[in-house]
JSON list of C-alpha atoms in Angstrom, two decimals:
[
{"chain": "O", "resi": 1, "resn": "MET", "atom": "CA", "xyz": [-39.64, 98.76, -27.85]},
{"chain": "O", "resi": 2, "resn": "LYS", "atom": "CA", "xyz": [-42.86, 97.57, -26.25]},
{"chain": "O", "resi": 3, "resn": "ARG", "atom": "CA", "xyz": [-43.74, 95.69, -29.41]},
{"chain": "O", "resi": 4, "resn": "LEU", "atom": "CA", "xyz": [-40.41, 93.82, -29.41]},
{"chain": "O", "resi": 5, "resn": "VAL", "atom": "CA", "xyz": [-40.93, 92.71, -25.80]},
{"chain": "O", "resi": 6, "resn": "GLU", "atom": "CA", "xyz": [-44.43, 91.46, -26.64]},
{"chain": "O", "resi": 7, "resn": "LYS", "atom": "CA", "xyz": [-43.10, 89.44, -29.61]},
{"chain": "O", "resi": 8, "resn": "ILE", "atom": "CA", "xyz": [-40.38, 87.86, -27.47]},
{"chain": "O", "resi": 9, "resn": "GLU", "atom": "CA", "xyz": [-42.93, 87.10, -24.76]},
{"chain": "O", "resi": 10, "resn": "LYS", "atom": "CA", "xyz": [-45.28, 85.42, -27.27]},
{"chain": "O", "resi": 11, "resn": "ALA", "atom": "CA", "xyz": [-42.41, 83.38, -28.71]},
{"chain": "O", "resi": 12, "resn": "LEU", "atom": "CA", "xyz": [-41.32, 82.23, -25.23]},
{"chain": "O", "resi": 13, "resn": "MET", "atom": "CA", "xyz": [-44.89, 81.27, -24.32]},
{"chain": "O", "resi": 14, "resn": "ARG", "atom": "CA", "xyz": [-45.21, 79.23, -27.53]},
{"chain": "O", "resi": 15, "resn": "ILE", "atom": "CA", "xyz": [-41.90, 77.48, -26.84]},
{"chain": "O", "resi": 16, "resn": "VAL", "atom": "CA", "xyz": [-42.95, 76.63, -23.27]},
{"chain": "O", "resi": 17, "resn": "ILE", "atom": "CA", "xyz": [-46.36, 75.33, -24.36]},
{"chain": "O", "resi": 18, "resn": "ILE", "atom": "CA", "xyz": [-44.88, 73.29, -27.23]},
{"chain": "O", "resi": 19, "resn": "GLY", "atom": "CA", "xyz": [-42.27, 71.91, -24.82]},
{"chain": "O", "resi": 20, "resn": "PHE", "atom": "CA", "xyz": [-44.93, 70.76, -22.35]},
{"chain": "O", "resi": 21, "resn": "VAL", "atom": "CA", "xyz": [-46.98, 69.20, -25.15]},
{"chain": "O", "resi": 22, "resn": "LEU", "atom": "CA", "xyz": [-43.90, 67.35, -26.44]},
{"chain": "O", "resi": 23, "resn": "ILE", "atom": "CA", "xyz": [-43.09, 66.07, -22.94]},
{"chain": "O", "resi": 24, "resn": "VAL", "atom": "CA", "xyz": [-46.64, 64.74, -22.54]},
{"chain": "O", "resi": 25, "resn": "ILE", "atom": "CA", "xyz": [-46.54, 63.09, -25.98]},
{"chain": "O", "resi": 26, "resn": "VAL", "atom": "CA", "xyz": [-43.13, 61.47, -25.37]},
{"chain": "O", "resi": 27, "resn": "GLN", "atom": "CA", "xyz": [-44.25, 60.20, -21.95]},
{"chain": "O", "resi": 28, "resn": "GLY", "atom": "CA", "xyz": [-47.36, 58.73, -23.56]},
{"chain": "O", "resi": 29, "resn": "ILE", "atom": "CA", "xyz": [-45.26, 57.01, -26.21]},
{"chain": "O", "resi": 30, "resn": "MET", "atom": "CA", "xyz": [-42.91, 55.65, -23.51]},
{"chain": "O", "resi": 31, "resn": "THR", "atom": "CA", "xyz": [-45.73, 53.44, -22.20]},
{"chain": "O", "resi": 32, "resn": "ASP", "atom": "CA", "xyz": [-45.29, 51.17, -25.24]},
{"chain": "O", "resi": 33, "resn": "ASP", "atom": "CA", "xyz": [-42.43, 48.69, -24.57]},
{"chain": "O", "resi": 34, "resn": "PRO", "atom": "CA", "xyz": [-40.89, 48.44, -28.09]},
{"chain": "O", "resi": 35, "resn": "ILE", "atom": "CA", "xyz": [-40.74, 52.21, -28.46]},
{"chain": "O", "resi": 36, "resn": "ARG", "atom": "CA", "xyz": [-39.38, 52.71, -24.95]},
{"chain": "O", "resi": 37, "resn": "LEU", "atom": "CA", "xyz": [-36.36, 50.62, -25.97]},
{"chain": "O", "resi": 38, "resn": "TYR", "atom": "CA", "xyz": [-35.37, 53.25, -28.55]},
{"chain": "O", "resi": 39, "resn": "LEU", "atom": "CA", "xyz": [-36.15, 56.32, -26.45]},
{"chain": "O", "resi": 40, "resn": "SER", "atom": "CA", "xyz": [-34.57, 55.28, -23.15]},
{"chain": "O", "resi": 41, "resn": "TRP", "atom": "CA", "xyz": [-30.82, 54.71, -22.81]},
{"chain": "O", "resi": 42, "resn": "GLY", "atom": "CA", "xyz": [-31.36, 52.92, -19.49]},
{"chain": "O", "resi": 43, "resn": "GLU", "atom": "CA", "xyz": [-33.66, 50.37, -21.14]},
{"chain": "O", "resi": 44, "resn": "ARG", "atom": "CA", "xyz": [-31.05, 49.67, -23.84]},
{"chain": "O", "resi": 45, "resn": "MET", "atom": "CA", "xyz": [-28.35, 49.10, -21.20]},
{"chain": "O", "resi": 46, "resn": "GLU", "atom": "CA", "xyz": [-30.43, 46.61, -19.20]},
{"chain": "O", "resi": 47, "resn": "GLY", "atom": "CA", "xyz": [-28.93, 43.14, -19.27]},
{"chain": "O", "resi": 48, "resn": "GLN", "atom": "CA", "xyz": [-25.65, 44.12, -20.94]},
{"chain": "O", "resi": 49, "resn": "ILE", "atom": "CA", "xyz": [-22.26, 43.34, -19.46]},
{"chain": "O", "resi": 50, "resn": "LEU", "atom": "CA", "xyz": [-20.32, 46.37, -18.30]},
{"chain": "O", "resi": 51, "resn": "GLU", "atom": "CA", "xyz": [-16.91, 46.70, -19.90]},
{"chain": "O", "resi": 52, "resn": "PHE", "atom": "CA", "xyz": [-15.16, 48.15, -16.85]},
{"chain": "O", "resi": 53, "resn": "PRO", "atom": "CA", "xyz": [-14.75, 46.79, -13.30]},
{"chain": "O", "resi": 54, "resn": "VAL", "atom": "CA", "xyz": [-17.44, 47.99, -10.92]},
{"chain": "O", "resi": 55, "resn": "ALA", "atom": "CA", "xyz": [-15.69, 46.99, -7.69]},
{"chain": "O", "resi": 56, "resn": "SER", "atom": "CA", "xyz": [-12.18, 45.70, -7.36]},
{"chain": "O", "resi": 57, "resn": "GLN", "atom": "CA", "xyz": [-11.74, 42.50, -5.42]},
{"chain": "O", "resi": 58, "resn": "ASN", "atom": "CA", "xyz": [-8.41, 41.92, -3.78]},
{"chain": "O", "resi": 59, "resn": "GLU", "atom": "CA", "xyz": [-7.18, 38.35, -3.72]},
{"chain": "O", "resi": 60, "resn": "PRO", "atom": "CA", "xyz": [-6.50, 37.12, -0.18]},
{"chain": "O", "resi": 61, "resn": "VAL", "atom": "CA", "xyz": [-2.80, 36.86, 0.60]},
{"chain": "O", "resi": 62, "resn": "GLU", "atom": "CA", "xyz": [-1.65, 33.43, 1.76]},
{"chain": "O", "resi": 63, "resn": "ASN", "atom": "CA", "xyz": [-0.73, 33.05, 5.45]},
{"chain": "O", "resi": 64, "resn": "GLU", "atom": "CA", "xyz": [-2.65, 36.22, 6.29]},
{"chain": "O", "resi": 65, "resn": "PRO", "atom": "CA", "xyz": [-5.25, 35.65, 9.02]},
{"chain": "O", "resi": 66, "resn": "ILE", "atom": "CA", "xyz": [-8.79, 36.17, 7.87]},
{"chain": "O", "resi": 67, "resn": "THR", "atom": "CA", "xyz": [-10.93, 38.18, 10.27]},
{"chain": "O", "resi": 68, "resn": "VAL", "atom": "CA", "xyz": [-14.51, 37.08, 10.60]},
{"chain": "O", "resi": 69, "resn": "ASN", "atom": "CA", "xyz": [-16.98, 39.53, 12.09]},
{"chain": "O", "resi": 70, "resn": "SER", "atom": "CA", "xyz": [-19.57, 37.51, 13.95]},
{"chain": "O", "resi": 71, "resn": "PRO", "atom": "CA", "xyz": [-23.03, 38.93, 14.53]},
{"chain": "O", "resi": 72, "resn": "GLN", "atom": "CA", "xyz": [-23.05, 37.15, 17.91]},
{"chain": "O", "resi": 73, "resn": "ALA", "atom": "CA", "xyz": [-21.90, 38.83, 21.11]},
{"chain": "O", "resi": 74, "resn": "VAL", "atom": "CA", "xyz": [-22.14, 38.48, 24.88]},
{"chain": "O", "resi": 75, "resn": "LEU", "atom": "CA", "xyz": [-23.38, 41.15, 27.27]},
{"chain": "O", "resi": 76, "resn": "LYS", "atom": "CA", "xyz": [-22.71, 40.90, 31.02]},
{"chain": "O", "resi": 77, "resn": "LEU", "atom": "CA", "xyz": [-25.31, 42.70, 33.16]},
{"chain": "O", "resi": 78, "resn": "SER", "atom": "CA", "xyz": [-25.16, 43.13, 36.93]},
{"chain": "O", "resi": 79, "resn": "VAL", "atom": "CA", "xyz": [-27.38, 44.32, 39.77]},
{"chain": "O", "resi": 80, "resn": "ASP", "atom": "CA", "xyz": [-25.66, 46.80, 42.08]},
{"chain": "O", "resi": 81, "resn": "GLN", "atom": "CA", "xyz": [-27.57, 46.59, 45.38]},
{"chain": "O", "resi": 82, "resn": "PHE", "atom": "CA", "xyz": [-28.94, 43.05, 45.51]},
{"chain": "O", "resi": 83, "resn": "SER", "atom": "CA", "xyz": [-27.55, 39.52, 45.29]},
{"chain": "O", "resi": 84, "resn": "SER", "atom": "CA", "xyz": [-30.40, 38.38, 43.03]},
{"chain": "O", "resi": 85, "resn": "LEU", "atom": "CA", "xyz": [-33.72, 39.60, 41.65]},
{"chain": "O", "resi": 86, "resn": "PRO", "atom": "CA", "xyz": [-35.61, 36.56, 40.36]},
{"chain": "O", "resi": 87, "resn": "ARG", "atom": "CA", "xyz": [-38.58, 38.61, 39.11]},
{"chain": "O", "resi": 88, "resn": "ALA", "atom": "CA", "xyz": [-36.41, 40.99, 37.06]},
{"chain": "O", "resi": 89, "resn": "LYS", "atom": "CA", "xyz": [-36.39, 39.66, 33.52]},
{"chain": "O", "resi": 90, "resn": "VAL", "atom": "CA", "xyz": [-34.06, 40.37, 30.63]},
{"chain": "O", "resi": 91, "resn": "LEU", "atom": "CA", "xyz": [-36.07, 40.76, 27.43]},
{"chain": "O", "resi": 92, "resn": "VAL", "atom": "CA", "xyz": [-34.44, 40.28, 24.05]},
{"chain": "O", "resi": 93, "resn": "ASN", "atom": "CA", "xyz": [-36.69, 41.39, 21.18]},
{"chain": "O", "resi": 94, "resn": "ASP", "atom": "CA", "xyz": [-39.68, 41.46, 23.60]},
{"chain": "O", "resi": 95, "resn": "GLU", "atom": "CA", "xyz": [-39.14, 37.82, 24.60]},
{"chain": "O", "resi": 96, "resn": "GLU", "atom": "CA", "xyz": [-38.04, 36.76, 28.09]},
{"chain": "O", "resi": 97, "resn": "ARG", "atom": "CA", "xyz": [-34.51, 35.41, 27.81]},
{"chain": "O", "resi": 98, "resn": "LEU", "atom": "CA", "xyz": [-33.05, 35.37, 31.36]},
{"chain": "O", "resi": 99, "resn": "VAL", "atom": "CA", "xyz": [-33.82, 36.32, 34.96]},
{"chain": "O", "resi": 100, "resn": "PHE", "atom": "CA", "xyz": [-31.45, 37.83, 37.53]},
{"chain": "O", "resi": 101, "resn": "ASP", "atom": "CA", "xyz": [-31.00, 34.69, 39.62]},
{"chain": "O", "resi": 102, "resn": "SER", "atom": "CA", "xyz": [-27.53, 35.89, 40.58]},
{"chain": "O", "resi": 103, "resn": "ARG", "atom": "CA", "xyz": [-25.77, 39.24, 40.86]},
{"chain": "O", "resi": 104, "resn": "GLU", "atom": "CA", "xyz": [-24.30, 39.01, 37.33]},
{"chain": "O", "resi": 105, "resn": "ILE", "atom": "CA", "xyz": [-25.70, 37.32, 34.25]},
{"chain": "O", "resi": 106, "resn": "GLU", "atom": "CA", "xyz": [-24.36, 36.86, 30.72]},
{"chain": "O", "resi": 107, "resn": "VAL", "atom": "CA", "xyz": [-26.82, 37.48, 27.92]},
{"chain": "O", "resi": 108, "resn": "PRO", "atom": "CA", "xyz": [-26.01, 36.03, 24.48]},
{"chain": "O", "resi": 109, "resn": "VAL", "atom": "CA", "xyz": [-27.14, 38.55, 21.86]},
{"chain": "O", "resi": 110, "resn": "MET", "atom": "CA", "xyz": [-27.07, 39.02, 18.11]},
{"chain": "O", "resi": 111, "resn": "ALA", "atom": "CA", "xyz": [-26.56, 42.17, 16.05]},
{"chain": "O", "resi": 112, "resn": "GLY", "atom": "CA", "xyz": [-29.79, 44.17, 15.92]},
{"chain": "O", "resi": 113, "resn": "ASP", "atom": "CA", "xyz": [-31.36, 42.64, 19.04]},
{"chain": "O", "resi": 114, "resn": "ILE", "atom": "CA", "xyz": [-33.24, 45.04, 21.32]},
{"chain": "O", "resi": 115, "resn": "ILE", "atom": "CA", "xyz": [-32.36, 44.52, 24.99]},
{"chain": "O", "resi": 116, "resn": "GLU", "atom": "CA", "xyz": [-34.75, 45.53, 27.80]},
{"chain": "O", "resi": 117, "resn": "ILE", "atom": "CA", "xyz": [-35.00, 44.77, 31.53]},
{"chain": "O", "resi": 118, "resn": "ASP", "atom": "CA", "xyz": [-38.49, 44.23, 32.98]},
{"chain": "O", "resi": 119, "resn": "CYS", "atom": "CA", "xyz": [-38.71, 45.35, 36.64]},
{"chain": "O", "resi": 120, "resn": "THR", "atom": "CA", "xyz": [-42.46, 45.89, 36.82]},
{"chain": "O", "resi": 121, "resn": "GLN", "atom": "CA", "xyz": [-42.69, 43.36, 39.69]},
{"chain": "O", "resi": 122, "resn": "TYR", "atom": "CA", "xyz": [-40.57, 45.52, 42.04]},
{"chain": "O", "resi": 123, "resn": "ASP", "atom": "CA", "xyz": [-41.82, 48.70, 43.76]},
{"chain": "O", "resi": 124, "resn": "PHE", "atom": "CA", "xyz": [-38.41, 50.28, 44.30]},
{"chain": "O", "resi": 125, "resn": "PRO", "atom": "CA", "xyz": [-35.72, 51.67, 42.00]},
{"chain": "O", "resi": 126, "resn": "ILE", "atom": "CA", "xyz": [-33.11, 49.17, 40.83]},
{"chain": "O", "resi": 127, "resn": "LYS", "atom": "CA", "xyz": [-29.80, 50.05, 39.21]},
{"chain": "O", "resi": 128, "resn": "PHE", "atom": "CA", "xyz": [-28.36, 47.79, 36.54]},
{"chain": "O", "resi": 129, "resn": "ALA", "atom": "CA", "xyz": [-24.91, 48.12, 35.02]},
{"chain": "O", "resi": 130, "resn": "VAL", "atom": "CA", "xyz": [-23.21, 46.75, 31.95]},
{"chain": "O", "resi": 131, "resn": "LYS", "atom": "CA", "xyz": [-20.20, 45.07, 33.58]},
{"chain": "O", "resi": 132, "resn": "GLY", "atom": "CA", "xyz": [-18.67, 43.52, 30.51]},
{"chain": "O", "resi": 133, "resn": "THR", "atom": "CA", "xyz": [-19.07, 43.01, 26.81]},
{"chain": "O", "resi": 134, "resn": "SER", "atom": "CA", "xyz": [-17.45, 40.83, 24.20]},
{"chain": "O", "resi": 135, "resn": "GLU", "atom": "CA", "xyz": [-14.76, 42.43, 22.03]},
{"chain": "O", "resi": 136, "resn": "ASN", "atom": "CA", "xyz": [-16.98, 42.79, 18.98]},
{"chain": "O", "resi": 137, "resn": "LEU", "atom": "CA", "xyz": [-19.76, 44.68, 20.79]},
{"chain": "O", "resi": 138, "resn": "SER", "atom": "CA", "xyz": [-20.01, 48.44, 20.09]},
{"chain": "O", "resi": 139, "resn": "TYR", "atom": "CA", "xyz": [-23.24, 49.16, 21.94]},
{"chain": "O", "resi": 140, "resn": "PRO", "atom": "CA", "xyz": [-24.30, 48.87, 24.78]},
{"chain": "O", "resi": 141, "resn": "GLU", "atom": "CA", "xyz": [-21.07, 50.21, 26.21]},
{"chain": "O", "resi": 142, "resn": "GLN", "atom": "CA", "xyz": [-19.31, 48.75, 29.20]},
{"chain": "O", "resi": 143, "resn": "GLY", "atom": "CA", "xyz": [-19.82, 50.70, 32.44]},
{"chain": "O", "resi": 144, "resn": "LYS", "atom": "CA", "xyz": [-23.17, 52.20, 31.51]},
{"chain": "O", "resi": 145, "resn": "VAL", "atom": "CA", "xyz": [-25.73, 52.29, 34.36]},
{"chain": "O", "resi": 146, "resn": "TYR", "atom": "CA", "xyz": [-29.51, 52.02, 33.91]},
{"chain": "O", "resi": 147, "resn": "THR", "atom": "CA", "xyz": [-32.19, 52.63, 36.55]},
{"chain": "O", "resi": 148, "resn": "ALA", "atom": "CA", "xyz": [-35.62, 50.99, 36.52]},
{"chain": "O", "resi": 149, "resn": "ASN", "atom": "CA", "xyz": [-38.43, 52.03, 38.85]},
{"chain": "O", "resi": 150, "resn": "LYS", "atom": "CA", "xyz": [-41.37, 49.63, 38.46]},
{"chain": "O", "resi": 151, "resn": "SER", "atom": "CA", "xyz": [-40.93, 49.83, 34.71]},
{"chain": "O", "resi": 152, "resn": "ILE", "atom": "CA", "xyz": [-39.26, 48.30, 31.69]},
{"chain": "O", "resi": 153, "resn": "VAL", "atom": "CA", "xyz": [-35.92, 49.96, 31.03]},
{"chain": "O", "resi": 154, "resn": "MET", "atom": "CA", "xyz": [-34.51, 49.82, 27.52]},
{"chain": "O", "resi": 155, "resn": "ILE", "atom": "CA", "xyz": [-30.80, 49.08, 27.25]},
{"chain": "O", "resi": 156, "resn": "GLY", "atom": "CA", "xyz": [-30.87, 49.62, 23.51]},
{"chain": "O", "resi": 157, "resn": "LYS", "atom": "CA", "xyz": [-30.28, 48.00, 20.17]},
{"chain": "O", "resi": 158, "resn": "VAL", "atom": "CA", "xyz": [-27.19, 45.80, 19.95]},
{"chain": "O", "resi": 159, "resn": "ILE", "atom": "CA", "xyz": [-24.53, 47.10, 17.58]},
{"chain": "O", "resi": 160, "resn": "VAL", "atom": "CA", "xyz": [-21.72, 44.73, 16.63]},
{"chain": "O", "resi": 161, "resn": "LYS", "atom": "CA", "xyz": [-18.42, 45.94, 15.19]}
]
């Protein structure tokens, strides 16, 4: 019985070693472009037209309104306790865009913009709120309140529906 197990073990070891050697040889041969064409199905398919539809495209129906999703949106920010804060700056993608020269300001934004408020010039906590957003704006959400205390507060990355 022990002899049979040893023979099977030797045969399996030979198969594994021969398999590894064959894999190395085939991979070495695959470095040559003309031979790779015959060994690789993916290389043979490259550049050929597919016989079946990949994605169906529906024809637009006449008189049906076409909805256009714009990457542009408007964000309305407000200061709760003060009528204006001229040294508080709204940063869009790390660039100064607006200042709080009134209680509420409207910030035009694009999808993917990063909105921050720079209050490093003030030594007291300031609360800012998102008072309104355009219809196509998913984030920042309306009604959210942010507090800055001599710092730059991040509102977040603009997400458009």
